Coordinates of C-alpha atoms and ligand atoms in Angstrom, one line a residue:
X1 CA -76.6 -153.0 -29.0
X2 CA -77.7 -156.5 -27.8
X3 CA -79.1 -156.6 -24.1
X4 CA -80.7 -159.6 -22.1
X5 CA -84.1 -157.6 -21.2
X6 CA -87.0 -158.6 -18.8
X7 CA -90.4 -160.1 -19.9
X8 CA -92.2 -159.6 -16.7
X9 CA -95.5 -161.0 -18.0
X10 CA -94.0 -164.2 -18.9
X11 CA -91.6 -164.1 -15.9
X12 CA -88.5 -164.8 -18.2
X13 CA -85.9 -162.8 -20.3
X14 CA -84.7 -162.5 -23.9
X15 CA -81.9 -160.7 -26.0
X16 CA -83.1 -157.9 -28.0
X17 CA -81.8 -154.6 -29.7
X18 CA -82.1 -151.9 -27.3
X19 CA -80.6 -148.2 -27.4
X20 CA -77.2 -147.8 -25.2
X21 CA -78.0 -145.8 -22.2
X22 CA -77.1 -142.4 -22.1
X23 CA -74.1 -141.3 -20.2
X24 CA -74.5 -138.9 -17.1
X25 CA -71.5 -136.3 -16.2
X26 CA -69.6 -138.9 -14.1
X27 CA -70.4 -142.0 -15.9
X28 CA -68.1 -143.9 -17.7
X29 CA -69.4 -146.0 -20.9
X30 CA -67.9 -149.6 -20.7
X31 CA -67.9 -152.3 -23.6
X32 CA -68.6 -155.3 -21.7
X33 CA -66.5 -158.2 -22.3
X34 CA -67.7 -160.8 -19.6
X35 CA -70.7 -161.0 -17.0
X36 CA -71.0 -162.9 -13.9
X37 CA -74.3 -164.3 -12.7
X38 CA -75.7 -163.9 -9.1
X39 CA -78.7 -165.4 -7.7
X40 CA -80.6 -162.2 -7.4
X41 CA -80.4 -161.9 -11.3
X42 CA -82.4 -164.9 -11.6
X43 CA -84.5 -164.3 -8.6
X44 CA -86.1 -160.9 -10.0
X45 CA -86.5 -162.4 -13.7
X46 CA -88.6 -165.2 -12.3
X47 CA -90.3 -162.7 -9.7
X48 CA -90.2 -159.6 -11.7
X49 CA -90.5 -156.3 -10.0
X50 CA -90.7 -154.2 -12.8
X51 CA -91.7 -153.6 -16.5
X52 CA -91.1 -155.6 -19.5
X53 CA -87.9 -154.4 -21.3
X54 CA -85.7 -153.3 -18.5
X55 CA -81.9 -154.8 -19.0
X56 CA -81.1 -157.5 -16.5
X57 CA -78.0 -158.2 -14.6
X58 CA -75.5 -157.1 -12.0
X59 CA -72.0 -158.1 -12.4
X60 CA -69.8 -157.0 -15.6
X61 CA -66.1 -156.5 -16.8
X62 CA -64.9 -154.9 -20.0
X63 CA -63.1 -151.7 -21.6
X64 CA -63.5 -148.1 -21.1
X65 CA -65.0 -146.9 -24.3
X66 CA -65.5 -143.2 -23.0
X67 CA -64.5 -142.1 -19.4
X68 CA -66.0 -139.1 -17.9
X69 CA -65.0 -135.7 -19.2
X70 CA -62.4 -134.0 -16.8
X71 CA -61.4 -137.5 -15.3
X72 CA -57.9 -137.9 -15.2
X73 CA -57.8 -141.5 -13.7
X74 CA -59.7 -143.4 -16.3
X75 CA -58.7 -143.7 -19.9
X76 CA -60.2 -145.2 -23.1
X77 CA -59.1 -148.9 -23.2
X78 CA -58.7 -149.5 -19.8
X79 CA -59.8 -152.8 -18.3
X80 CA -62.6 -152.1 -15.8
X81 CA -65.2 -154.2 -13.5
X82 CA -68.2 -153.3 -11.4
X83 CA -71.8 -154.1 -10.9
X84 CA -75.2 -152.5 -11.4
X85 CA -78.7 -152.9 -9.9
X86 CA -80.4 -153.8 -13.1
X87 CA -83.7 -155.2 -13.0
X88 CA -83.5 -156.3 -9.1
X89 CA -85.7 -153.3 -8.0
X90 CA -88.7 -151.4 -8.6
X91 CA -86.3 -148.2 -9.7
X92 CA -86.0 -148.3 -13.5
X93 CA -82.2 -148.4 -14.2
X94 CA -80.5 -150.5 -16.7
X95 CA -78.5 -153.5 -16.0
X96 CA -75.2 -155.2 -16.9
X97 CA -76.1 -158.0 -19.3
X98 CA -75.6 -156.1 -22.3
X99 CA -72.9 -155.0 -25.0
X100 CA -72.3 -151.6 -23.3
X101 CA -73.2 -150.5 -19.8
X102 CA -72.7 -147.0 -18.0
X103 CA -71.7 -146.9 -14.5
X104 CA -70.6 -143.9 -12.1
X105 CA -66.7 -143.8 -12.7
X106 CA -65.9 -144.1 -9.1
X107 CA -67.6 -147.4 -8.8
X108 CA -65.4 -149.3 -11.3
X109 CA -62.1 -150.7 -10.5
X110 CA -59.2 -151.2 -12.6
X111 CA -58.7 -154.8 -13.5
X112 CA -54.9 -156.1 -13.0
X113 CA -53.4 -157.5 -16.4
X114 CA -53.1 -161.0 -14.6
X115 CA -56.8 -161.3 -14.3
X116 CA -59.1 -162.3 -17.3
X117 CA -62.6 -160.3 -17.8
X118 CA -64.4 -163.6 -16.7
X119 CA -62.2 -163.7 -13.2
X120 CA -63.0 -159.9 -12.7
X121 CA -66.5 -160.2 -13.5
X122 CA -67.0 -162.3 -10.4
X123 CA -65.4 -159.9 -7.9
X124 CA -67.5 -156.6 -7.7
X125 CA -71.0 -157.6 -6.1
X126 CA -69.9 -160.6 -4.0
X127 CA -66.6 -159.0 -2.6
X128 CA -68.3 -155.8 -1.9
X129 CA -70.9 -158.0 -0.2
X130 CA -68.3 -159.6 2.1
X131 CA -66.5 -156.3 2.6
X132 CA -69.7 -154.7 3.8
X133 CA -70.7 -157.1 6.0
X134 CA -67.5 -157.7 7.8
X135 CA -65.8 -154.0 7.8
X136 CA -69.1 -151.6 7.3
X137 CA -71.6 -153.6 9.4
X138 CA -69.7 -155.7 11.8
X139 CA -67.0 -153.1 12.5
X140 CA -63.8 -155.4 11.9
X141 CA -60.9 -153.2 11.1
X142 CA -60.5 -152.8 7.3
X143 CA -57.3 -153.1 5.6
X144 CA -57.9 -149.8 3.7
X145 CA -59.0 -146.3 4.8
X146 CA -62.6 -145.2 4.5
X147 CA -64.4 -142.6 6.2
X148 CA -65.6 -144.1 9.7
X149 CA -66.5 -140.8 11.1
X150 CA -69.9 -139.5 10.7
X151 CA -73.0 -141.5 8.9
X152 CA -70.6 -144.7 8.6
X153 CA -69.7 -144.8 12.4
X154 CA -73.1 -146.0 13.6
X155 CA -72.0 -149.2 12.0
X156 CA -68.5 -149.3 13.3
X157 CA -68.6 -147.9 16.7
X158 CA -65.2 -148.3 18.5
X159 CA -66.8 -147.6 21.7
X160 CA -69.0 -150.6 21.5
X161 CA -67.1 -153.4 23.3
X162 CA -66.5 -156.5 21.0
X163 CA -66.0 -160.0 22.3
X164 CA -62.5 -160.3 21.1
X165 CA -59.6 -159.4 23.3
X166 CA -58.0 -156.9 21.2
X167 CA -55.0 -159.2 20.3
X168 CA -57.0 -162.1 18.7
X169 CA -60.3 -163.0 17.5
X170 CA -62.3 -165.9 16.0
X171 CA -64.3 -165.6 12.8
X172 CA -66.8 -168.3 11.5
X173 CA -68.1 -168.3 8.0
X174 CA -71.1 -170.5 7.3
X175 CA -71.4 -171.2 3.5
X176 CA -67.7 -170.9 3.0
X177 CA -67.8 -172.1 -0.4
X178 CA -70.3 -169.6 -1.5
X179 CA -69.0 -166.6 -3.8
X180 CA -69.6 -164.3 -1.1
X181 CA -67.9 -166.6 1.6
X182 CA -64.7 -167.1 -0.7
X183 CA -64.1 -163.2 -0.7
X184 CA -65.0 -163.1 2.9
X185 CA -62.3 -165.6 4.4
X186 CA -59.8 -163.6 2.0
X187 CA -60.8 -160.3 3.6
X188 CA -60.8 -161.5 7.3
X189 CA -57.3 -162.7 6.5
X190 CA -56.2 -159.4 5.1
X191 CA -57.7 -157.4 8.1
X192 CA -55.5 -159.9 10.6
X193 CA -52.4 -159.1 8.5
X194 CA -53.2 -155.6 8.7
X195 CA -53.7 -155.3 12.2
X196 CA -51.1 -157.9 13.3
X197 CA -53.9 -159.8 15.2
X198 CA -53.9 -163.4 15.7
X199 CA -57.0 -165.2 14.2
X200 CA -58.8 -168.4 14.2
X201 CA -61.1 -168.7 10.9
X202 CA -63.4 -171.4 11.1
X203 CA -66.0 -172.4 8.0
X204 CA -68.7 -174.6 7.0
X205 CA -68.9 -176.2 3.7
X206 CA -69.5 -179.6 2.2
X207 CA -66.3 -181.9 3.0
X208 CA -65.3 -182.1 -0.8
X209 CA -64.5 -178.4 -0.5
X210 CA -62.1 -178.9 2.4
X211 CA -58.9 -179.3 0.3
X212 CA -59.7 -176.1 -1.4
X213 CA -60.6 -174.0 1.5
X214 CA -57.5 -175.4 3.4
X215 CA -55.2 -173.8 0.9
X216 CA -54.2 -170.2 0.1
X217 CA -55.8 -167.7 -0.2
X218 CA -58.4 -168.8 2.4
X219 CA -56.3 -171.1 4.8
X220 CA -58.8 -172.0 7.0
X221 CA -57.7 -173.2 10.6
X222 CA -60.8 -175.6 10.9
X223 CA -63.6 -176.8 8.9
X224 CA -66.7 -178.4 9.4
X225 CA -69.3 -180.2 7.1
X226 CA -72.6 -178.3 7.5
X227 CA -74.4 -181.7 6.7
X228 CA -73.3 -183.2 10.1
X229 CA -75.3 -183.0 13.0
X230 CA -74.2 -181.0 15.8
X231 CA -71.9 -178.8 13.9
X232 CA -72.6 -175.8 16.0
X233 CA -71.2 -177.6 19.1
X234 CA -68.0 -178.4 17.0
X235 CA -67.6 -174.5 16.2
X236 CA -68.1 -173.8 19.7
X237 CA -65.4 -176.4 20.8
X238 CA -63.1 -175.3 18.0
X239 CA -63.2 -171.5 18.9
X240 CA -63.0 -172.1 22.7
X241 CA -66.3 -171.5 23.7
X242 CA -67.8 -169.5 20.7
X243 CA -66.9 -167.1 18.1
X244 CA -66.3 -163.1 18.1
X245 CA -67.7 -163.0 14.7
X246 CA -69.8 -165.0 12.5
X247 CA -71.2 -164.4 8.8
X248 CA -74.0 -166.5 7.5
X249 CA -73.5 -166.5 3.9
X250 CA -76.7 -168.9 3.4
X251 CA -79.3 -167.1 5.7
X252 CA -82.0 -169.7 4.9
X253 CA -84.3 -172.0 7.0
X254 CA -82.7 -172.5 10.4
X255 CA -79.2 -171.4 9.5
X256 CA -79.4 -168.2 11.0
X257 CA -80.6 -169.9 14.4
X258 CA -77.8 -172.4 14.1
X259 CA -75.0 -169.8 13.4
X260 CA -76.3 -167.4 16.2
X261 CA -75.6 -170.2 18.5
X262 CA -71.9 -170.6 17.6
X263 CA -71.4 -166.8 19.1
X264 CA -69.1 -166.3 22.4
X265 CA -71.6 -163.9 24.0
X266 CA -73.8 -161.1 23.4
X267 CA -70.9 -158.8 22.5
X268 CA -70.2 -161.0 19.6
X269 CA -71.4 -159.7 16.1
X270 CA -73.1 -161.5 13.2
X271 CA -74.0 -160.7 9.6
X272 CA -76.5 -162.6 7.3
X273 CA -76.9 -162.1 3.6
X274 CA -80.8 -162.4 3.4
X275 CA -83.5 -160.2 5.2
X276 CA -85.7 -161.5 7.9
X277 CA -88.8 -159.6 6.4
X278 CA -88.0 -161.5 3.1
X279 CA -88.9 -164.6 4.8
X280 CA -85.9 -166.7 3.8
X281 CA -84.9 -167.8 7.4
X282 CA -86.9 -168.2 10.6
X283 CA -85.7 -168.3 14.2
X284 CA -87.7 -170.1 16.7
X285 CA -86.1 -168.8 19.7
X286 CA -84.9 -165.3 20.3
X287 CA -81.5 -164.6 19.1
X288 CA -78.9 -163.6 21.4
X289 CA -77.4 -161.2 19.0
X290 CA -79.5 -159.2 16.6
X291 CA -77.9 -160.3 13.2
X292 CA -77.0 -157.3 10.9
X293 CA -78.5 -157.5 7.3
X294 CA -77.9 -155.0 4.6
X295 CA -78.2 -155.2 0.7
X296 CA -75.2 -154.6 -1.4
X297 CA -76.9 -152.3 -3.5
X298 CA -76.5 -149.8 -0.9
X299 CA -72.9 -149.3 -2.1
X300 CA -74.4 -147.5 -5.1
X301 CA -75.3 -144.7 -2.8
X302 CA -78.9 -144.6 -4.5
X303 CA -82.2 -145.6 -3.2
X304 CA -83.4 -148.9 -4.2
X305 CA -86.8 -150.2 -3.8
X306 CA -87.9 -153.7 -3.5
X307 CA -91.5 -154.9 -2.8
X308 CA -91.6 -154.6 0.8
X309 CA -88.3 -153.0 1.7
X310 CA -86.5 -149.5 0.7
X311 CA -82.9 -149.4 0.8
X312 CA -82.3 -145.7 1.5
X313 CA -79.6 -143.9 -0.5
X314 CA -76.7 -143.9 1.7
X315 CA -73.6 -141.5 1.2
X316 CA -71.6 -143.4 3.9
X317 CA -72.1 -146.9 1.9
X318 CA -71.3 -145.2 -1.1
X319 CA -68.0 -143.9 0.2
X320 CA -67.3 -147.3 1.6
X321 CA -67.7 -149.0 -1.8
X322 CA -65.7 -146.3 -3.4
X323 CA -62.7 -147.0 -0.7
X324 CA -63.0 -150.7 -1.1
X325 CA -62.9 -150.5 -5.1
X326 CA -60.0 -148.0 -4.9
X327 CA -57.9 -150.4 -2.4
X328 CA -58.6 -153.4 -4.9
X329 CA -57.5 -151.2 -7.9
X330 CA -54.3 -150.0 -6.2
X331 CA -53.1 -153.1 -4.4
X332 CA -54.9 -155.9 -5.7
X333 CA -54.9 -158.5 -2.7
X334 CA -57.8 -160.7 -3.2
X335 CA -57.9 -163.8 -5.6
X336 CA -60.7 -164.0 -8.0
X337 CA -63.0 -166.6 -7.3
X338 CA -62.9 -169.7 -9.6
X339 CA -65.4 -169.5 -12.7
X340 CA -67.0 -171.6 -15.0
X341 CA -67.2 -170.2 -18.6
X342 CA -70.8 -170.9 -19.8
X343 CA -71.3 -171.4 -23.6
X344 CA -73.4 -169.2 -25.5
X345 CA -73.0 -165.6 -24.4
X346 CA -76.1 -163.7 -23.7
X347 CA -78.3 -166.1 -25.6
X348 CA -77.9 -168.9 -23.1
X349 CA -78.1 -167.1 -19.7
X350 CA -81.7 -167.8 -19.2
X351 CA -81.7 -171.3 -20.7
X352 CA -78.7 -172.6 -19.0
X353 CA -77.3 -170.1 -15.9
X354 CA -80.6 -169.1 -14.7
X355 CA -81.9 -172.6 -14.7
X356 CA -78.7 -173.6 -12.4
X357 CA -79.4 -170.6 -10.2
X358 CA -83.2 -171.5 -9.6
X359 CA -85.6 -168.8 -8.5
X360 CA -83.2 -167.4 -5.6
X361 CA -82.9 -169.9 -2.7
X362 CA -80.3 -172.7 -2.4
X363 CA -83.0 -175.0 -1.8
X364 CA -84.6 -174.3 -5.5
X365 CA -81.4 -175.5 -7.0
X366 CA -81.9 -179.1 -5.9
X367 CA -84.5 -179.9 -8.4
X368 CA -82.9 -179.5 -11.8
X369 CA -80.4 -181.8 -12.9
X370 CA -79.0 -181.7 -16.8
X371 CA -76.3 -183.9 -18.3
X372 CA -74.2 -181.2 -20.4
X373 CA -70.8 -180.7 -18.6
X374 CA -71.5 -177.0 -17.7
X375 CA -74.8 -177.8 -16.1
X376 CA -73.3 -179.4 -13.1
X377 CA -74.4 -178.0 -9.8
X378 CA -72.9 -174.6 -8.6
X379 CA -70.2 -175.3 -6.0
X380 CA -67.3 -173.0 -5.2
X381 CA -67.5 -171.7 -8.5
X382 CA -69.1 -168.6 -10.3
X383 CA -70.8 -168.8 -13.6
X384 CA -69.3 -166.6 -16.4
X385 CA -70.4 -165.7 -19.9
X386 CA -68.1 -164.0 -22.5
X387 CA -69.7 -161.4 -24.5
X388 CA -66.7 -160.4 -26.5
X389 CA -63.0 -160.9 -26.9
X390 CA -60.6 -158.1 -27.3
X391 CA -60.0 -159.3 -30.9
X392 CA -63.7 -158.5 -32.0
X393 CA -64.1 -155.2 -29.6
X394 CA -65.3 -152.3 -31.7
X395 CA -63.1 -150.1 -29.7
X396 CA -60.5 -148.7 -32.4
X397 CA -58.4 -147.0 -29.9
X398 CA -57.7 -150.0 -27.8
X399 CA -54.7 -151.4 -29.4
X400 CA -52.3 -148.5 -28.6
X401 CA -53.5 -148.1 -25.1
X402 CA -54.4 -151.6 -23.8
X403 CA -51.0 -153.3 -22.6
X404 CA -52.7 -156.8 -21.8
Ligands
LIG1 N1 -77.2 -159.3 0.8 C1 -76.9 -159.1 -0.4 O1 -76.7 -157.8 -0.7 C2 -76.3 -160.2 -1.1 C3 -75.3 -160.1 -2.1 C4 -75.0 -161.2 -2.7 C5 -75.3 -162.6 -2.5 N2 -76.5 -162.7 -1.6 C6 -77.0 -163.8 -1.0 O2 -76.1 -164.8 -0.6 C7 -76.4 -165.9 -0.9 C8 -75.1 -166.5 -1.3 O3 -74.8 -166.0 -2.6 P1 -73.6 -166.6 -3.5 O4 -73.5 -166.0 -4.8 O5 -72.4 -166.4 -2.8 O6 -73.9 -168.1 -3.5 P2 -73.3 -169.5 -4.6 O7 -71.9 -168.9 -4.9 O8 -74.1 -169.5 -5.6 O9 -73.3 -170.4 -3.3 C9 -73.0 -171.7 -3.9 C10 -72.6 -172.6 -2.6 O10 -73.7 -172.5 -1.8 C11 -73.3 -173.7 -0.9 N3 -74.6 -174.1 0.1 C12 -75.7 -174.4 -0.4 N4 -76.6 -174.8 0.3 C13 -76.0 -174.5 1.7 C14 -76.4 -174.9 2.9 N5 -77.5 -175.0 3.2 N6 -75.2 -174.6 3.9 C15 -74.2 -174.1 3.5 N7 -73.7 -173.9 2.3 C16 -74.6 -174.2 1.5 C17 -72.7 -174.8 -1.7 O11 -71.5 -175.3 -0.9 P3 -71.1 -176.8 -1.2 O12 -70.6 -176.6 -2.5 O13 -69.9 -176.6 -0.1 O14 -72.2 -177.7 -0.5 C18 -72.2 -174.0 -3.0 O15 -70.7 -174.0 -3.1 C19 -77.6 -166.0 -1.7 O16 -78.8 -166.2 -1.3 C20 -77.6 -164.6 -2.4 O17 -78.7 -164.4 -2.7 C21 -77.0 -161.5 -1.0

């Protein structure tokens, strides 16, 4: 098959023929129809952690070619999506930017007929990142059951008093137009609906995004422009003295310190998307609340090693991810993020998509300007590539089974 593979020496990636990975007992083999790009995919091509030849990429959507034996839930020809770790760690495991992938069967979710493969590819990594931060790490009530006892309860300890009053809460999302932020708003709303609690949802984005963010499915109660001076003060005013929960979906430079200053008190909770150890953000003054960081890879339930960081294998995080994907499979209550279909398939990911993403931080993105329509800066949109359409798929059994 064709796959986009790492060229570590030259800090790039190229498409070559590789062997289809061998399927483990509980793995599903998927023909990939679309992939979505995430900042980490480009980050670890431009700053490689591992050896040349590894398959790059995280998010995929496609059709089941071979379900695990004895698995009654997955069938050949079903539309599924998920994410892999790819070349984003020291551990050698194949990624998603390939014609075929293997993935543990309980970590794929069923794509509804109403959703395109490109839309589905935009969901898995970013929606799980948001769900982990909001429910698993900050402890807001999830709208789906997951095992809260045992290991996971340290993240969700009901004995620890939150700053909200039980009947209502305020939630601030910094970077509301990021891919993670768009799912975060929807998940916070689903939680409020599920528990019947009143919510004040406040977001920070550039003002051009306000009309989109004021509408369903995000329905922000208040929005502020992160380029305005004194925006933290506005958030405190809008929330009547500070928010109960804050999620910084950027976590770069001074954002963590500024977002932290919007919290109501020391019992408020805050989550971030980039680690302090990675050096993406700095805080000059002490933070009143320790922000919780976690890598989405935790959801895979396997150890992931970075250069200076080890994400331990966490059965609880894995159970949470499985429960989350089961929820979106069974009652799909999230709207997929807007997508931009990039031309050229696998061959153009490095030349176009990774150029737009830059080397990992939002600041890096500002330098590159090209004139092709698909090379407009990324804003409230997910870059996706089509790898196959159903008409040219090689799965001979699809037609009788596939109903989409
Ligand atoms: N911890 C994890 O496991 C994990 C998982 C996924 C992502 N991440 C990280 O989360 C971050 C967001 O990723 P993403 O894929 O969601 O991003 P994305 O969709 O590419 O974000 C693009 C958006 O960022 C906004 N933005 C840029 N600079 C900003 C700033 N200084 N303040 C506020 N908003 C700003 C822009 O907003 P406007 O258009 O409104 O200006 C743009 O719409 C990345 O750093 C990524 O590496 C971490």
